[in-house]
Short mmCIF file of C-alpha atoms in Angstrom, two decimals:
data_model
loop_
_atom_site.label_atom_id
_atom_site.label_comp_id
_atom_site.label_asym_id
_atom_site.label_seq_id
_atom_site.Cartn_x
_atom_site.Cartn_y
_atom_site.Cartn_z
CA LEU A 296 81.94 90.67 -57.89
CA GLU A 297 82.00 86.78 -56.96
CA GLU A 298 84.98 86.97 -59.23
CA LEU A 299 86.22 89.82 -57.01
CA LYS A 300 85.40 88.59 -53.66
CA GLU A 301 87.43 85.19 -54.06
CA GLU A 302 90.75 86.98 -54.98
CA MET A 303 90.21 89.19 -52.04
CA SER A 304 89.63 86.06 -49.68
CA PRO A 305 92.53 84.12 -48.01
CA ALA A 306 93.29 81.00 -49.54
CA GLU A 307 93.83 78.29 -47.11
CA ALA A 308 97.18 77.22 -46.21
CA PRO A 309 98.72 74.61 -47.61
CA ALA A 310 99.54 72.66 -44.73
CA LEU A 311 95.27 72.56 -43.58
CA VAL A 312 94.41 71.51 -47.37
CA TYR A 313 97.41 68.72 -46.76
CA ARG A 314 95.61 67.93 -43.63
CA ARG A 315 92.41 67.93 -45.20
CA HIS A 316 93.29 65.50 -47.47
CA LEU A 317 94.53 63.64 -45.01
CA GLU A 318 91.25 63.68 -42.52
CA ASN A 319 89.44 62.53 -46.05
CA GLY A 320 92.03 59.03 -46.53
CA LYS A 321 94.00 61.03 -49.17
CA LEU A 322 97.15 61.62 -49.67
CA GLY A 323 97.94 65.42 -51.22
CA TYR A 324 100.56 66.74 -53.22
CA GLN A 325 101.10 69.80 -55.83
CA ARG A 326 102.24 70.14 -59.02
CA CYS A 327 103.46 72.83 -60.67
CA ALA A 328 100.97 73.97 -63.73
CA ASP A 329 103.95 75.56 -65.00
CA CYS A 330 107.65 73.31 -65.02
CA SER A 331 105.43 70.03 -63.98
CA ALA A 332 107.13 69.75 -61.17
CA ALA A 333 105.89 67.57 -58.10
CA VAL A 334 106.22 69.61 -55.19
CA PHE A 335 106.15 68.77 -51.49
CA TYR A 336 106.01 69.63 -48.63
CA PRO A 337 103.14 71.43 -49.74
CA ARG A 338 103.85 75.65 -50.51
CA VAL A 339 102.71 78.12 -51.73
CA LEU A 340 105.44 78.80 -54.83
CA CYS A 341 106.84 76.39 -56.73
CA PRO A 342 110.38 75.52 -55.83
CA VAL A 343 111.33 74.80 -59.04
CA CYS A 344 110.75 77.34 -61.53
CA GLY A 345 109.04 80.16 -58.90
CA SER A 346 105.60 80.06 -60.71
CA GLY A 347 102.63 80.54 -57.87
CA ALA A 348 100.63 78.00 -59.77
CA LEU A 349 100.62 75.42 -57.73
CA GLU A 350 97.45 72.78 -58.02
CA TRP A 351 96.30 69.77 -55.35
CA ARG A 352 96.58 65.99 -56.64
CA GLU A 353 95.59 63.09 -55.17
CA SER A 354 98.95 60.52 -54.84
CA ALA A 355 98.04 56.82 -55.61
CA GLY A 356 99.45 56.65 -52.46
CA ARG A 357 102.50 54.05 -54.05
CA GLY A 358 106.29 55.00 -53.39
CA THR A 359 109.28 53.03 -52.73
CA VAL A 360 111.81 53.35 -49.11
CA TYR A 361 114.34 55.64 -50.33
CA ALA A 362 116.21 55.88 -46.91
CA THR A 363 115.42 54.13 -43.47
CA THR A 364 116.82 54.44 -39.79
CA ALA A 365 115.13 52.48 -36.49
CA VAL A 366 115.33 55.13 -33.85
CA HIS A 367 116.60 53.23 -30.48
CA SER A 368 114.90 54.71 -26.63
CA ARG A 369 115.65 52.70 -23.48
CA ASN A 370 111.37 52.20 -22.73
CA HIS A 371 110.23 50.96 -25.69
CA ASP A 372 110.75 48.94 -29.11
CA PRO A 373 112.73 51.05 -31.96
CA ARG A 374 110.65 53.36 -34.13
CA ASN A 375 111.05 52.81 -38.25
CA VAL A 376 111.10 56.28 -39.72
CA VAL A 377 111.79 56.43 -43.29
CA LEU A 378 111.90 58.63 -46.49
CA VAL A 379 109.14 57.30 -49.26
CA ASP A 380 110.11 58.22 -52.85
CA LEU A 381 106.19 58.34 -54.13
CA ASP A 382 105.38 57.02 -58.03
CA GLU A 383 104.45 60.77 -58.68
CA GLY A 384 108.00 62.39 -58.40
CA PHE A 385 108.24 63.61 -54.85
CA ARG A 386 109.92 62.54 -51.35
CA MET A 387 108.42 62.36 -47.98
CA MET A 388 109.62 61.59 -44.45
CA SER A 389 107.13 58.96 -42.84
CA ARG A 390 107.59 55.65 -41.04
CA VAL A 391 106.74 51.54 -42.38
CA GLU A 392 103.85 49.71 -39.82
CA GLY A 393 103.66 46.46 -39.74
CA VAL A 394 107.17 45.05 -39.54
CA PRO A 395 109.83 45.68 -36.97
CA ALA A 396 111.84 49.03 -36.74
CA GLU A 397 115.15 47.31 -37.62
CA GLU A 398 113.67 45.18 -40.73
CA VAL A 399 112.21 47.60 -43.21
CA GLU A 400 114.67 47.83 -46.01
CA VAL A 401 115.42 50.35 -48.47
CA GLY A 402 113.69 49.52 -52.46
CA THR A 403 110.69 47.70 -50.67
CA ARG A 404 107.73 48.90 -51.92
CA VAL A 405 105.10 50.45 -49.72
CA ARG A 406 101.42 51.65 -49.65
CA PHE A 407 100.14 54.69 -48.03
CA GLU A 408 97.60 54.41 -45.22
CA VAL A 409 96.43 57.17 -42.59
CA ARG A 410 97.03 56.02 -38.64
CA GLN A 411 95.87 58.48 -35.46
CA GLY A 412 98.58 60.95 -34.41
CA GLU A 413 99.40 61.30 -30.17
CA GLU A 414 97.26 64.48 -30.96
CA ASP A 415 94.70 62.76 -32.65
CA GLU A 416 95.93 64.26 -35.88
CA PRO A 417 95.68 62.31 -39.24
CA VAL A 418 99.03 60.78 -39.90
CA ALA A 419 100.31 59.26 -43.56
CA VAL A 420 102.40 56.30 -43.07
CA PHE A 421 102.93 53.37 -45.14
CA VAL A 422 102.41 49.73 -44.80
CA ARG A 423 104.95 46.88 -47.65
CA GLU A 424 102.95 46.53 -50.88
CA GLY A 425 100.76 43.35 -50.94
CA SER A 426 100.67 43.53 -46.85
CA LEU B 171 136.55 89.67 -57.09
CA SER B 172 138.80 87.35 -54.96
CA ALA B 173 139.45 87.18 -51.17
CA ARG B 174 142.38 85.16 -51.71
CA GLY B 175 145.48 86.34 -49.29
CA LYS B 176 143.87 89.03 -48.15
CA ALA B 177 142.61 88.51 -44.63
CA ALA B 178 144.91 86.06 -42.29
CA ILE B 179 143.87 84.37 -38.90
CA VAL B 180 146.00 86.13 -36.24
CA GLY B 181 144.79 84.74 -32.59
CA THR B 182 143.42 81.70 -31.76
CA ALA B 183 142.20 79.94 -28.44
CA GLU B 184 140.26 77.87 -26.81
CA SER B 185 138.19 78.47 -24.05
CA ASP B 186 138.09 76.13 -20.75
CA LEU B 187 136.91 72.22 -23.07
CA GLY B 188 135.30 68.97 -21.85
CA GLU B 189 132.89 69.43 -18.80
CA VAL B 190 133.72 73.22 -16.64
CA GLY B 191 131.11 73.02 -13.95
CA PRO B 192 128.09 74.24 -13.11
CA GLY B 193 127.37 77.89 -13.07
CA PHE B 194 129.47 79.29 -15.76
CA THR B 195 127.89 80.26 -19.08
CA PRO B 196 128.30 80.60 -23.32
CA LEU B 197 129.65 84.31 -22.21
CA ASP B 198 131.91 83.76 -19.70
CA LEU B 199 133.97 80.68 -22.11
CA ILE B 200 133.50 83.71 -24.80
CA GLY B 201 135.28 85.68 -22.53
CA GLN B 202 138.24 83.12 -21.39
CA ALA B 203 138.52 82.42 -25.23
CA THR B 204 138.91 86.00 -26.19
CA GLU B 205 141.11 87.07 -23.81
CA ARG B 206 143.30 84.29 -24.68
CA ALA B 207 142.97 84.94 -28.23
CA LEU B 208 144.03 88.51 -27.95
CA ASP B 209 147.10 87.17 -25.91
CA ASP B 210 148.11 84.60 -29.16
CA ALA B 211 147.60 87.26 -31.41
CA GLY B 212 149.60 90.42 -29.52
CA LEU B 213 146.45 92.77 -30.05
CA GLU B 214 144.39 94.30 -27.37
CA LYS B 215 140.80 94.12 -26.41
CA LYS B 216 140.35 98.20 -27.79
CA ASP B 217 141.50 96.67 -31.83
CA VAL B 218 138.71 94.21 -32.47
CA ASP B 219 136.25 96.47 -34.40
CA GLY B 220 134.55 93.52 -36.17
CA LEU B 221 132.00 91.16 -33.96
CA PHE B 222 130.85 87.04 -35.41
CA SER B 223 129.24 84.50 -33.44
CA ALA B 224 126.43 81.81 -33.50
CA SER B 225 124.96 80.85 -30.04
CA ALA B 226 121.87 78.47 -29.52
CA TYR B 227 121.62 80.18 -26.12
CA TYR B 228 121.57 84.34 -27.33
CA SER B 229 119.03 84.85 -30.25
CA MET B 230 120.98 88.38 -30.33
CA ALA B 231 124.43 86.47 -30.41
CA THR B 232 127.33 88.85 -31.38
CA VAL B 233 124.84 91.76 -29.21
CA SER B 234 125.33 89.83 -26.32
CA ALA B 235 129.10 88.64 -26.68
CA GLY B 236 129.08 92.40 -27.49
CA GLU B 237 127.96 93.48 -23.99
CA TYR B 238 129.65 90.87 -22.79
CA LEU B 239 133.50 91.51 -23.76
CA GLY B 240 132.74 95.07 -23.83
CA ILE B 241 133.02 95.46 -27.45
CA ARG B 242 131.40 98.09 -29.64
CA PRO B 243 132.00 96.84 -32.96
CA ARG B 244 131.44 99.18 -36.25
CA TYR B 245 130.39 95.59 -38.22
CA SER B 246 128.62 92.81 -36.65
CA ASP B 247 127.51 89.30 -38.02
CA ALA B 248 125.46 86.75 -36.29
CA THR B 249 124.95 84.55 -39.42
CA ASN B 250 123.57 81.32 -38.18
CA MET B 251 123.62 78.14 -40.19
CA GLY B 252 124.26 75.69 -37.62
CA GLY B 253 127.83 74.09 -37.09
CA SER B 254 129.68 75.71 -40.09
CA SER B 255 128.69 79.16 -39.44
CA PHE B 256 132.24 79.91 -37.66
CA VAL B 257 133.37 78.87 -41.35
CA SER B 258 131.13 81.67 -43.34
CA HIS B 259 132.22 84.26 -40.32
CA LEU B 260 135.36 83.55 -41.73
CA LEU B 261 134.55 84.55 -45.62
CA HIS B 262 132.64 87.24 -44.47
CA ALA B 263 134.68 88.73 -41.94
CA ALA B 264 137.67 88.61 -45.25
CA ALA B 265 134.53 90.82 -47.10
CA ALA B 266 134.20 93.23 -44.43
CA LEU B 267 137.65 93.75 -43.86
CA GLU B 268 138.03 93.86 -47.41
CA ALA B 269 135.50 96.55 -48.10
CA GLY B 270 136.90 98.71 -45.55
CA LEU B 271 134.38 98.41 -42.65
CA CYS B 272 135.91 97.10 -39.80
CA GLU B 273 139.85 96.05 -39.26
CA VAL B 274 140.30 93.61 -36.39
CA ALA B 275 137.30 90.78 -36.84
CA LEU B 276 136.73 88.30 -33.72
CA VAL B 277 135.24 85.65 -34.44
CA THR B 278 133.43 83.54 -31.38
CA TYR B 279 131.44 80.82 -29.76
CA ALA B 280 131.20 78.62 -26.86
CA SER B 281 128.37 76.85 -25.50
CA THR B 282 127.88 75.40 -21.53
CA GLN B 283 125.82 71.93 -23.19
CA ARG B 284 127.64 69.67 -21.25
CA SER B 285 127.13 70.90 -17.65
CA GLY B 286 123.60 72.39 -18.39
CA GLY B 287 121.83 69.08 -19.04
CA GLY B 288 122.70 67.62 -22.39
CA PHE B 289 122.53 68.87 -26.16
CA ARG B 290 120.59 72.26 -26.68
CA GLY B 291 118.59 71.58 -29.57
CA LEU B 292 116.22 73.80 -31.61
CA SER B 293 113.77 76.75 -31.03
CA GLU B 294 112.32 76.03 -34.01
CA PRO B 295 108.67 74.94 -33.92
CA PRO B 296 107.60 71.22 -34.85
CA ASN B 297 107.56 70.23 -38.82
CA PRO B 298 104.21 68.98 -39.78
CA TYR B 299 105.86 66.82 -42.34
CA GLU B 300 108.39 65.04 -40.10
CA THR B 301 107.98 66.01 -36.01
CA PRO B 302 104.91 63.13 -36.39
CA TYR B 303 107.27 60.99 -37.03
CA GLY B 304 109.72 61.27 -34.08
CA PRO B 305 113.50 60.98 -36.00
CA ARG B 306 115.92 61.70 -33.22
CA TYR B 307 116.76 65.18 -33.94
CA PRO B 308 119.73 65.29 -35.74
CA VAL B 309 121.09 61.85 -34.86
CA SER B 310 118.64 60.38 -36.64
CA MET B 311 118.55 62.06 -40.30
CA TYR B 312 122.15 61.35 -40.71
CA ALA B 313 121.37 57.65 -39.90
CA LEU B 314 118.99 57.91 -42.91
CA ALA B 315 122.08 59.02 -45.34
CA ALA B 316 124.09 56.37 -43.82
CA SER B 317 121.70 53.79 -44.59
CA ARG B 318 121.43 55.72 -48.05
CA HIS B 319 125.14 55.25 -48.66
CA MET B 320 125.27 51.44 -47.87
CA HIS B 321 122.37 51.05 -49.99
CA GLU B 322 124.09 52.75 -52.98
CA PHE B 323 127.62 51.57 -52.32
CA GLY B 324 128.02 48.80 -50.44
CA THR B 325 129.27 51.40 -47.74
CA THR B 326 129.40 48.96 -43.68
CA ARG B 327 128.96 49.86 -40.10
CA ALA B 328 132.77 48.50 -39.83
CA GLN B 329 133.96 51.41 -42.88
CA LEU B 330 131.65 53.89 -40.51
CA ALA B 331 133.75 52.74 -37.31
CA GLU B 332 136.97 53.63 -38.92
CA VAL B 333 136.32 56.92 -38.62
CA ALA B 334 135.83 57.17 -35.27
CA VAL B 335 138.91 54.90 -34.32
CA ALA B 336 141.12 57.15 -36.55
CA ALA B 337 139.91 60.10 -34.77
CA ARG B 338 140.26 58.46 -31.04
CA GLU B 339 143.95 57.53 -32.61
CA TRP B 340 144.22 61.87 -33.21
CA ALA B 341 142.99 62.46 -30.15
CA ASN B 342 144.91 60.00 -28.43
CA LEU B 343 148.03 62.44 -28.88
CA ASN B 344 146.09 65.64 -28.29
CA PRO B 345 146.47 66.60 -24.27
CA LYS B 346 142.84 68.55 -24.40
CA ALA B 347 141.03 65.42 -25.92
CA PHE B 348 137.67 64.82 -23.74
CA LEU B 349 138.37 60.94 -24.69
CA ARG B 350 141.72 59.51 -24.48
CA ASP B 351 141.99 55.91 -24.26
CA ASP B 352 142.33 52.87 -27.16
CA LEU B 353 139.00 52.45 -29.61
CA THR B 354 138.42 49.54 -31.86
CA VAL B 355 136.02 48.56 -34.75
CA GLU B 356 135.00 46.23 -32.53
CA ASP B 357 134.07 48.21 -29.82
CA VAL B 358 132.13 50.79 -32.12
CA LEU B 359 130.31 47.77 -33.78
CA ALA B 360 129.10 46.17 -30.22
CA SER B 361 128.47 50.05 -28.38
CA ARG B 362 124.44 51.19 -27.64
CA MET B 363 122.67 51.56 -31.41
CA VAL B 364 120.91 55.15 -31.51
CA SER B 365 119.60 55.29 -34.63
CA SER B 366 120.64 52.44 -36.99
CA PRO B 367 122.85 52.40 -38.83
CA LEU B 368 124.34 55.34 -35.86
CA SER B 369 125.26 53.91 -32.52
CA ILE B 370 126.79 55.95 -30.03
CA LEU B 371 130.18 55.51 -30.60
CA ASP B 372 129.61 57.27 -33.96
CA CYS B 373 127.94 59.63 -32.78
CA CYS B 374 130.26 63.31 -31.85
CA LEU B 375 130.14 64.32 -27.99
CA VAL B 376 128.57 66.52 -25.65
CA THR B 377 131.25 69.02 -23.90
CA ASP B 378 131.40 72.39 -22.62
CA GLY B 379 133.70 74.63 -25.05
CA GLY B 380 134.52 77.20 -27.20
CA GLY B 381 137.10 79.90 -28.92
CA ALA B 382 137.80 82.81 -30.42
CA LEU B 383 139.88 83.57 -33.78
CA LEU B 384 141.36 86.96 -34.58
CA VAL B 385 141.30 87.93 -38.62
CA THR B 386 142.41 91.20 -39.57
CA SER B 387 144.20 92.41 -43.60
CA ALA B 388 147.32 90.55 -44.45
CA GLU B 389 149.75 93.73 -44.54
CA ARG B 390 148.59 94.37 -41.03
CA ALA B 391 148.85 90.66 -39.92
CA LYS B 392 152.98 90.88 -40.89
CA ASP B 393 153.25 93.14 -37.81
CA LEU B 394 152.03 90.87 -34.97
CA ARG B 395 153.07 88.44 -32.62
CA LYS B 396 152.49 84.91 -34.18
CA PRO B 397 152.49 83.91 -38.32
CA PRO B 398 149.74 85.05 -40.07
CA VAL B 399 147.92 82.09 -41.04
CA TYR B 400 146.10 83.22 -44.72
CA LEU B 401 142.77 83.18 -46.57
CA LEU B 402 143.04 81.41 -49.64
CA GLY B 403 139.81 80.44 -50.46
CA ALA B 404 136.17 79.86 -49.10
CA GLY B 405 132.69 79.16 -50.01
CA GLU B 406 129.18 78.60 -48.69
CA ALA B 407 126.04 76.60 -49.85
CA HIS B 408 123.12 75.24 -48.74
CA TRP B 409 120.57 73.58 -50.55
CA HIS B 410 117.67 71.93 -47.93
CA ARG B 411 116.91 72.56 -44.29
CA ASN B 412 115.21 69.67 -43.56
CA ILE B 413 116.61 66.08 -44.23
CA SER B 414 113.40 65.08 -46.07
CA GLN B 415 114.37 67.81 -48.92
CA MET B 416 117.70 66.95 -48.93
CA PRO B 417 118.25 65.84 -53.29
CA ASP B 418 120.53 63.45 -53.07
CA LEU B 419 121.36 61.84 -49.24
CA THR B 420 124.51 60.56 -50.80
CA VAL B 421 125.68 64.47 -52.20
CA THR B 422 126.23 67.02 -49.89
CA ALA B 423 126.15 70.73 -50.88
CA ALA B 424 130.20 70.63 -49.72
CA ALA B 425 130.56 69.52 -53.87
CA ASP B 426 129.61 73.41 -53.96
CA SER B 427 131.50 74.58 -51.43
CA GLY B 428 134.47 73.00 -52.40
CA ARG B 429 134.07 73.97 -55.88
CA TRP B 430 134.56 77.42 -54.90
CA ALA B 431 136.68 77.24 -52.16
CA TYR B 432 139.92 75.60 -54.25
CA GLU B 433 138.80 77.66 -57.47
CA MET B 434 139.82 81.12 -55.10
CA ALA B 435 142.73 79.50 -53.83
CA GLY B 436 144.05 78.18 -56.34
CA VAL B 437 144.73 75.10 -55.18
CA GLY B 438 142.83 70.94 -55.53
CA PRO B 439 142.56 68.25 -53.15
CA GLU B 440 145.79 66.78 -53.87
CA ASP B 441 147.58 70.03 -52.49
CA VAL B 442 145.64 69.59 -49.17
CA ASP B 443 148.07 68.69 -46.03
CA VAL B 444 145.55 67.98 -43.40
CA ALA B 445 141.94 67.91 -43.72
CA MET B 446 139.42 68.98 -41.39
CA LEU B 447 135.83 67.79 -41.79
CA TYR B 448 133.12 68.20 -39.68
CA ASP B 449 132.25 65.10 -38.04
CA ALA B 450 129.63 65.02 -35.96
CA PHE B 451 128.59 61.76 -37.46
CA THR B 452 131.27 59.20 -38.31
CA ILE B 453 129.02 59.09 -41.71
CA ASN B 454 130.00 63.40 -42.11
CA PRO B 455 133.55 62.76 -42.71
CA ILE B 456 132.42 59.73 -45.58
CA LEU B 457 130.71 61.99 -47.69
CA PHE B 458 132.98 65.19 -47.65
CA LEU B 459 135.89 63.10 -48.51
CA GLU B 460 133.84 62.39 -51.60
CA ASP B 461 132.32 66.20 -52.10
CA LEU B 462 135.63 67.60 -51.82
CA GLY B 463 137.78 65.45 -54.25
CA PHE B 464 139.50 63.24 -51.81
CA CYS B 465 138.01 60.27 -53.47
CA GLU B 466 134.86 59.83 -56.29
CA LYS B 467 131.38 59.24 -54.94
CA GLY B 468 130.81 55.68 -53.05
CA GLU B 469 134.20 55.38 -52.37
CA GLY B 470 134.10 56.90 -48.94
CA GLY B 471 133.66 53.97 -47.11
CA THR B 472 136.67 52.72 -48.74
CA PHE B 473 139.13 54.98 -48.71
CA VAL B 474 138.71 55.41 -44.88
CA GLU B 475 139.81 51.73 -43.90
CA GLY B 476 142.65 50.57 -42.98
CA GLY B 477 143.92 53.17 -40.91
CA ARG B 478 144.52 56.14 -44.29
CA ILE B 479 142.68 58.89 -42.15
CA ALA B 480 144.63 57.81 -39.03
CA PRO B 481 148.34 59.11 -37.74
CA LYS B 482 150.48 57.87 -40.07
CA GLY B 483 148.00 57.33 -42.35
CA GLU B 484 148.03 59.01 -46.31
CA LEU B 485 145.85 61.74 -45.50
CA ALA B 486 145.60 63.72 -42.16
CA VAL B 487 141.98 63.91 -40.87
CA ASN B 488 140.45 65.56 -38.08
CA THR B 489 144.27 65.60 -35.93
CA ASN B 490 142.82 67.15 -33.07
CA GLY B 491 140.30 64.15 -32.80
CA GLY B 492 137.59 65.52 -34.04
CA GLY B 493 133.83 66.43 -33.22
CA LEU B 494 134.00 62.05 -32.13
CA SER B 495 136.90 62.33 -29.68
CA TYR B 496 137.91 66.20 -29.19
CA ASN B 497 135.35 68.51 -28.05
CA HIS B 498 131.65 68.97 -29.60
CA PRO B 499 130.50 72.11 -27.83
CA GLY B 500 127.05 71.92 -29.61
CA MET B 501 128.38 73.82 -32.74
CA TYR B 502 132.17 72.75 -33.80
CA GLY B 503 132.80 74.63 -36.86
CA LEU B 504 135.16 77.28 -34.73
CA LEU B 505 137.51 74.75 -33.00
CA LEU B 506 137.89 73.26 -36.65
CA LEU B 507 139.75 76.22 -38.04
CA ILE B 508 141.16 76.73 -34.97
CA GLU B 509 142.91 73.21 -35.25
CA ALA B 510 144.23 74.15 -38.91
CA VAL B 511 145.54 77.03 -37.74
CA ARG B 512 147.49 75.50 -35.26
CA GLN B 513 148.66 73.02 -37.66
CA LEU B 514 149.80 75.91 -39.87
CA ARG B 515 152.03 77.46 -37.49
CA GLY B 516 153.66 73.87 -36.07
CA GLU B 517 152.42 74.02 -32.72
CA CYS B 518 150.81 70.71 -33.04
CA GLY B 519 153.36 68.71 -31.04
CA GLU B 520 152.36 65.05 -31.34
CA ARG B 521 150.29 65.29 -33.64
CA GLN B 522 152.03 67.59 -36.19
CA VAL B 523 151.70 67.05 -39.55
CA GLU B 524 154.94 67.52 -40.48
CA GLY B 525 156.25 70.94 -43.17
CA ALA B 526 151.89 71.55 -43.52
CA THR B 527 151.35 74.62 -45.46
CA VAL B 528 147.97 73.80 -46.75
CA ALA B 529 144.51 73.05 -44.56
CA LEU B 530 141.25 72.79 -45.50
CA ALA B 531 138.60 73.05 -42.74
CA HIS B 532 134.85 72.07 -43.81
CA GLY B 533 132.07 73.03 -41.36
CA ASN B 534 128.76 71.40 -41.35
CA GLY B 535 125.52 72.59 -39.94
CA GLY B 536 121.78 71.40 -39.77
CA VAL B 537 121.49 67.96 -41.25
CA PHE B 538 123.84 67.85 -44.19
CA SER B 539 121.93 71.32 -44.84
CA SER B 540 124.71 74.49 -44.70
CA GLN B 541 128.78 73.65 -45.97
CA VAL B 542 131.33 75.79 -45.36
CA THR B 543 134.38 75.09 -46.49
CA ALA B 544 137.83 77.15 -45.95
CA VAL B 545 141.55 76.47 -47.47
CA LEU B 546 144.04 77.89 -45.70
CA GLY B 547 147.67 78.84 -45.90
CA SER B 548 151.55 79.60 -44.98
CA ALA B 549 153.25 82.48 -45.77
CA ASN B 550 155.63 80.65 -48.40
CA VAL B 551 152.03 79.29 -50.41
CA LEU B 552 150.70 83.15 -51.10
#
């Protein structure tokens, strides 16, 4: 009966599981139990092989800047936006903090941290390795 | 199955362009363009029984256009994959004609975004994996791709600027171009930074405008007013929607769409006389020149140096002045098809590419997301 209940109860939405990880200071991602692909953003099926057997993992939070831009606006300092390749094999958008937006370079090693966003939501950001 | 040479573009027209003034709606411009395209073809509105459109304004684009125009289509396709949609509509129209689902297809689009207060963006919900970081859509996404190309291949901002300068030189030969004055590489480099490495002069215009295209069977095309321009081949592809999901920021799905278009057409890049490559930003034509086989991967920056894609250069690219200097009404794919048709008809005046018989029109949508390539030809390459 317990098993049946589990099957019947709706699974927690991928976006909410991701957010719960961040609230606990962790960077969550998924790995496909069938084809081993690292999957991000979180989903309900593997975009590589189509399997529904996605398992949540915690990233070590270490990665490399894949691409970078500094977004300029009239009334603020430029803000940095990057794509980071995590060592586990997935890519995500983020920003690198602690360095002027224009000085973030492709290839820089970075480390994950959590910040509070504008609506108090947890946001995954990066700082330079060693900083 | 091949659609090669079975469908032909028989009528084209732009609506009023640039800044049309207050009160005009996109449907008004669709009306202008449609009337002019029908006249260009020598067809009547009642002949149109297939309707193709996409819009950032009307969520049921063909339904709204059909109502305004008084067209009751028996085949209706409002596929929207961004700025490339209209090149896709051309392929879809050819398939519908071949299947006997309609006889005369109208592909139409317009926007009044300049008169209406600026770029009309997206109605999509925020993306929890991108929105919190504040990229400016869509320029920051193209900027990320440019940063990667610069890192991997040594592409420079000056090479990006060459794309804008070449576009302006073509625009200076086109009376309908929005911007017509001198532009140098130094001007582009010194212009206001928007999302590095892209400055304001690396970005396409924000204008009003639209167009219409009439497509029918090769057989019916023979009896109409203008020389038919045949669809030789086309391909459409998309691999991602969000930039963080693009597998390699230096390779677009044009590698697929282009290959399929060339295969159907039985031609290669060496046969192309005019290449219309969707230039939303200066990085775009560089990637498309590579992915469509005009040069090797990584050599796009070098390829555009020294005026090679400018008037009197080796390859005629974006001869109307492109989205960078001619017009860019939100989605531009229909306007690049119109220029390709005019080049093959020999209607381009000062900017005419002498003896052009094969033109390639490549549409881009989203953030390097959807890629659609069409190869067009005049009767003597059928």
